[in-house]
PDB file of C-alpha atoms in Angstrom:
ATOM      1  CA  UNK A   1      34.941  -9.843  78.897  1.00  0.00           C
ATOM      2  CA  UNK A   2      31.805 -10.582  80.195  1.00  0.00           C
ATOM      3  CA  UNK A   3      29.562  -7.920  82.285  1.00  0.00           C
ATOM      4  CA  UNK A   4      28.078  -8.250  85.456  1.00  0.00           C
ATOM      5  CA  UNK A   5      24.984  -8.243  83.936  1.00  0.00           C
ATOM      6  CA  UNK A   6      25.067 -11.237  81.847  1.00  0.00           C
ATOM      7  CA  UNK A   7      26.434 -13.281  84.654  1.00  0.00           C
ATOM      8  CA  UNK A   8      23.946 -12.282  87.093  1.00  0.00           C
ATOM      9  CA  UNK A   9      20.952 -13.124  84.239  1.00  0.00           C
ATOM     10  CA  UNK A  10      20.777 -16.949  85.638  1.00  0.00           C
ATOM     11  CA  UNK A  11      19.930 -15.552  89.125  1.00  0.00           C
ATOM     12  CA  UNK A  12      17.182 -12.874  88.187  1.00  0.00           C
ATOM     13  CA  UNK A  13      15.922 -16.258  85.716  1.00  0.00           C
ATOM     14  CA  UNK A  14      16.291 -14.130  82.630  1.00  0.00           C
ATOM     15  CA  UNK A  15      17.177 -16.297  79.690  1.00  0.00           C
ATOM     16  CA  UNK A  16      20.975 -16.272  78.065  1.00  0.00           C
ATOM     17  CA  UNK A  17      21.640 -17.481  74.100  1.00  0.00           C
ATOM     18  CA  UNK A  18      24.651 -19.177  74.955  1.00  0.00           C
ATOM     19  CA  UNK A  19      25.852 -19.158  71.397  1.00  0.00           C
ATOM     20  CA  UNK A  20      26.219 -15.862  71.692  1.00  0.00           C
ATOM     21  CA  UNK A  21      28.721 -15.237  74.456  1.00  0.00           C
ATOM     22  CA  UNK A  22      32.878 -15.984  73.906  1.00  0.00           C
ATOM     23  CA  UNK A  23      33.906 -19.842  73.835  1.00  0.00           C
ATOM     24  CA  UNK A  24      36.362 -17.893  76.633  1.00  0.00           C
ATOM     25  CA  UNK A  25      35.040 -15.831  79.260  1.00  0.00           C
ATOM     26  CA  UNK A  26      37.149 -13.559  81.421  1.00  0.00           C
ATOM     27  CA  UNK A  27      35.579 -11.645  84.133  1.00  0.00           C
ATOM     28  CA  UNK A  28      37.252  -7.921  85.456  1.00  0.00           C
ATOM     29  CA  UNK A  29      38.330  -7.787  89.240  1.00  0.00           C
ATOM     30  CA  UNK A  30      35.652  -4.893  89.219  1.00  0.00           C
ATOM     31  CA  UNK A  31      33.084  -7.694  88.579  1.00  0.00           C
ATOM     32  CA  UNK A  32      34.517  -9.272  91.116  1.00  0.00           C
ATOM     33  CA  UNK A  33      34.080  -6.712  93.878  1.00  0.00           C
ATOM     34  CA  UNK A  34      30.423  -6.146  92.396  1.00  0.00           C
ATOM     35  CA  UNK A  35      29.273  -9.541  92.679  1.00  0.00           C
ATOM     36  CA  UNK A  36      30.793  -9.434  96.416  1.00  0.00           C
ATOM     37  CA  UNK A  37      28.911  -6.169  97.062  1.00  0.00           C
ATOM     38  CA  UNK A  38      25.890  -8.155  96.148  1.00  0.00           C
ATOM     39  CA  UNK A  39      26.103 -11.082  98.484  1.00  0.00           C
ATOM     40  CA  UNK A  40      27.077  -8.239 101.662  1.00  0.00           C
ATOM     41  CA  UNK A  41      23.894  -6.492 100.732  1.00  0.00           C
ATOM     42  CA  UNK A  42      21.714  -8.925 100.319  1.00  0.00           C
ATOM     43  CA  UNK A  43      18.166  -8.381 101.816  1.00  0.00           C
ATOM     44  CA  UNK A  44      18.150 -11.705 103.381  1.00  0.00           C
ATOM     45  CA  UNK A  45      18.919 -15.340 103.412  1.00  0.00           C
ATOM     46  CA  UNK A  46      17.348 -17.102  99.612  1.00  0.00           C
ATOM     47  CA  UNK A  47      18.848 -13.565  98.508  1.00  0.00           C
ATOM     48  CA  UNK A  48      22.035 -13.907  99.707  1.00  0.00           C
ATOM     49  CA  UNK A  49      22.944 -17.502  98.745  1.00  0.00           C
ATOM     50  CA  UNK A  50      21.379 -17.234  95.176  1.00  0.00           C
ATOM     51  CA  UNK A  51      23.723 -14.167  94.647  1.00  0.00           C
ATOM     52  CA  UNK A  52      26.697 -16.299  96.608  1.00  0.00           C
ATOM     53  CA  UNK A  53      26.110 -19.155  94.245  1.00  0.00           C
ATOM     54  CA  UNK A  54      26.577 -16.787  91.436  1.00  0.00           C
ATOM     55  CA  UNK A  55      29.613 -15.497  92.592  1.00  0.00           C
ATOM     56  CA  UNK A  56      30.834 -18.983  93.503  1.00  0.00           C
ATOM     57  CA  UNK A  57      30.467 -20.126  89.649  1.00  0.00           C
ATOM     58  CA  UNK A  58      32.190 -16.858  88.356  1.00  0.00           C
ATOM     59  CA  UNK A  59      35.122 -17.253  91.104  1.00  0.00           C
ATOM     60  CA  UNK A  60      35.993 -20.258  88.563  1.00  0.00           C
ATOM     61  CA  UNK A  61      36.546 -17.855  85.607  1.00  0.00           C
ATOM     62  CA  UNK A  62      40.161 -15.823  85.031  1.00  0.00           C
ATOM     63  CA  UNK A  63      39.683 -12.334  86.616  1.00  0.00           C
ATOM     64  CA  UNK A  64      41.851  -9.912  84.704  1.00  0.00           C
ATOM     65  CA  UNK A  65      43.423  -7.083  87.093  1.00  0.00           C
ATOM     66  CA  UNK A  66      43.327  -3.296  86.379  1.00  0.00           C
ATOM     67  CA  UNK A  67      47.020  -2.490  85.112  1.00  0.00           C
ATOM     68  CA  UNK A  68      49.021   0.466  84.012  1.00  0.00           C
ATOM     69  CA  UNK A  69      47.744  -0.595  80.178  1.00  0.00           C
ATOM     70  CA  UNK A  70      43.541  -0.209  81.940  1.00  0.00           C
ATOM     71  CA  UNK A  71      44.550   2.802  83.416  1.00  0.00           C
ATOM     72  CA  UNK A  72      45.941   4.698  80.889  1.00  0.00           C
ATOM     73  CA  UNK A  73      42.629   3.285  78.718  1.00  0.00           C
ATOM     74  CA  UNK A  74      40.749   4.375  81.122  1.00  0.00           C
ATOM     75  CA  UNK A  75      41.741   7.944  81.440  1.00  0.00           C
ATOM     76  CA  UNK A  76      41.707   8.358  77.562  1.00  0.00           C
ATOM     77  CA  UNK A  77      38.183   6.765  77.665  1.00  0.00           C
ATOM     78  CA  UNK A  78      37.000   8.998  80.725  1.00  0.00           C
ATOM     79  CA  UNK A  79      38.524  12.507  78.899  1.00  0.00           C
ATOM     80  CA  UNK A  80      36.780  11.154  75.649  1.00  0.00           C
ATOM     81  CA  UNK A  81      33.358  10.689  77.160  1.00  0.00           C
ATOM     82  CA  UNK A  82      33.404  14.077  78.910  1.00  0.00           C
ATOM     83  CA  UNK A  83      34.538  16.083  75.789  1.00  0.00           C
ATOM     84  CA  UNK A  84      31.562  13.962  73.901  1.00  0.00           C
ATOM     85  CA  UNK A  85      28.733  15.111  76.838  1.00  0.00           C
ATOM     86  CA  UNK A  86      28.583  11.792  77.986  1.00  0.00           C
ATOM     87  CA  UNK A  87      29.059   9.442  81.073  1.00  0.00           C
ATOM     88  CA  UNK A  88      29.724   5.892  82.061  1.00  0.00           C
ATOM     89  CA  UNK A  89      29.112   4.515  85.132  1.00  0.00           C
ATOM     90  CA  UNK A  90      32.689   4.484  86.739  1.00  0.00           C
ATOM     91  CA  UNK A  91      32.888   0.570  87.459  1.00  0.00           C
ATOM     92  CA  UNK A  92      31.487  -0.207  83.721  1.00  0.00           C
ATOM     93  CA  UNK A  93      33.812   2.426  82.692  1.00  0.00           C
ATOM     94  CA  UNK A  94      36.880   0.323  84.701  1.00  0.00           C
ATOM     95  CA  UNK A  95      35.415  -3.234  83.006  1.00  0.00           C
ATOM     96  CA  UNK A  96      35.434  -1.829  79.736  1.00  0.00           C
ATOM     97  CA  UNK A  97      39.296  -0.420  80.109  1.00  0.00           C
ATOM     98  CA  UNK A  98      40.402  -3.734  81.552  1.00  0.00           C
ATOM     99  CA  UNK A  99      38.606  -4.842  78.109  1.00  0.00           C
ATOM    100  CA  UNK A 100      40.591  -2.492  76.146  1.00  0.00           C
ATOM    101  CA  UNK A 101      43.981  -3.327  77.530  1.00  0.00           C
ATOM    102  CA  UNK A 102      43.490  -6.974  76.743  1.00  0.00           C
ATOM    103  CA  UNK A 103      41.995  -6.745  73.654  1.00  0.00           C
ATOM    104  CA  UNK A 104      38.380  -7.838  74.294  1.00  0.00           C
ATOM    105  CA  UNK A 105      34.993  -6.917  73.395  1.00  0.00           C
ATOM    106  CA  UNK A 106      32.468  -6.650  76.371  1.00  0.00           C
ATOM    107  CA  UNK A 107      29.611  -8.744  76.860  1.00  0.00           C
ATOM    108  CA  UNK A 108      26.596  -7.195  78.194  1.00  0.00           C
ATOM    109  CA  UNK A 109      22.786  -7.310  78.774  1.00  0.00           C
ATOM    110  CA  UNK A 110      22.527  -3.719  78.950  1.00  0.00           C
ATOM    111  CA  UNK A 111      23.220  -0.135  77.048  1.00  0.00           C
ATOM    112  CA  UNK A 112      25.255   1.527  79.779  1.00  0.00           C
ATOM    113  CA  UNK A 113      28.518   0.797  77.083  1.00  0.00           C
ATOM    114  CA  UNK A 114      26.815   2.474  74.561  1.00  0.00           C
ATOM    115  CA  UNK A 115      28.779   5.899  74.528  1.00  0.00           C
ATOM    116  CA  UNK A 116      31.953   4.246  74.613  1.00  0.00           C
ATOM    117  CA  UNK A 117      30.730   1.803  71.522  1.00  0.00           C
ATOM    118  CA  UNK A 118      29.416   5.165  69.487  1.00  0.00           C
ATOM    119  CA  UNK A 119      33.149   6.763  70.411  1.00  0.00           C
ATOM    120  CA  UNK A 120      34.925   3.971  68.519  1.00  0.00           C
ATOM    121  CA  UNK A 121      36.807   3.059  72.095  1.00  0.00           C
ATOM    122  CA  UNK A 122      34.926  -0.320  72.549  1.00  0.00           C
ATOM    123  CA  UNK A 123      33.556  -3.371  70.875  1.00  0.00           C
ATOM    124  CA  UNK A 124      30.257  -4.366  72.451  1.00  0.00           C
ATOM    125  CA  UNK A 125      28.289  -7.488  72.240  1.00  0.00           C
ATOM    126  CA  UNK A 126      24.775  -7.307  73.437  1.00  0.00           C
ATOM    127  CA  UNK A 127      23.444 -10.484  74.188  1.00  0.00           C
TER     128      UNK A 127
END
């Protein structure tokens, strides 16, 4: 499953070692809805098409849905993190339980996974 944040790296023209993402890459309908969120906020015009662009390319990619199997992965995951003192962002939280319920490690070009990673819950690949 790849994070928003590797597939918005090309736009912000931070470098990707392509070796090191999945031959198959699935995207979360929460990535989805971010990447949208990006192109309605967008500051102006070169903003706004760069991020469209982005979402354009990752449109081509097989969004996986949040299901009864995310949900209950999910919950388990959010009750897991509280009892542990810690927090996830509740859309990397979703990605990472759509993750979970198909079997997939997350992708990612940041630490905000980290708690779930430490808790056993998730296999993360920083790249």
């Amino acid at each position: 499953m790849l994070d928003t944040s590797v597939l918005i790296a090309h736009e912000s023209g931070r470098r990707l070692e392509a070796s090191s993402l999945p031959e198959e890459g699935y995207v979360s309908v929460i990535t989805l809805a971010e990447l949208e969120a990006g192109v309605l906020a967008a500051g102006d015009q070169t903003i706004r098409s760069r991020r469209l662009a982005t979402l354009t390319r990752v449109s081509a990619l097989v969004a996986l849905p949040i299901d009864a199997a995310a949900a209950a992965h999910w919950a388990r995951m959010r009750v897991r993190l509280a009892e542990s003192g810690r927090r996830v962002n509740v859309n990397d939280l979703w990605i990472a339980a759509v993750a979970r319920a198909n079997g997939l490690a997350v992708y990612t070009r940041d630490a905000d996974y980290g708690p779930l990673a430490e808790l056993g819950e998730l296999r993360v690949v920083t790249v």
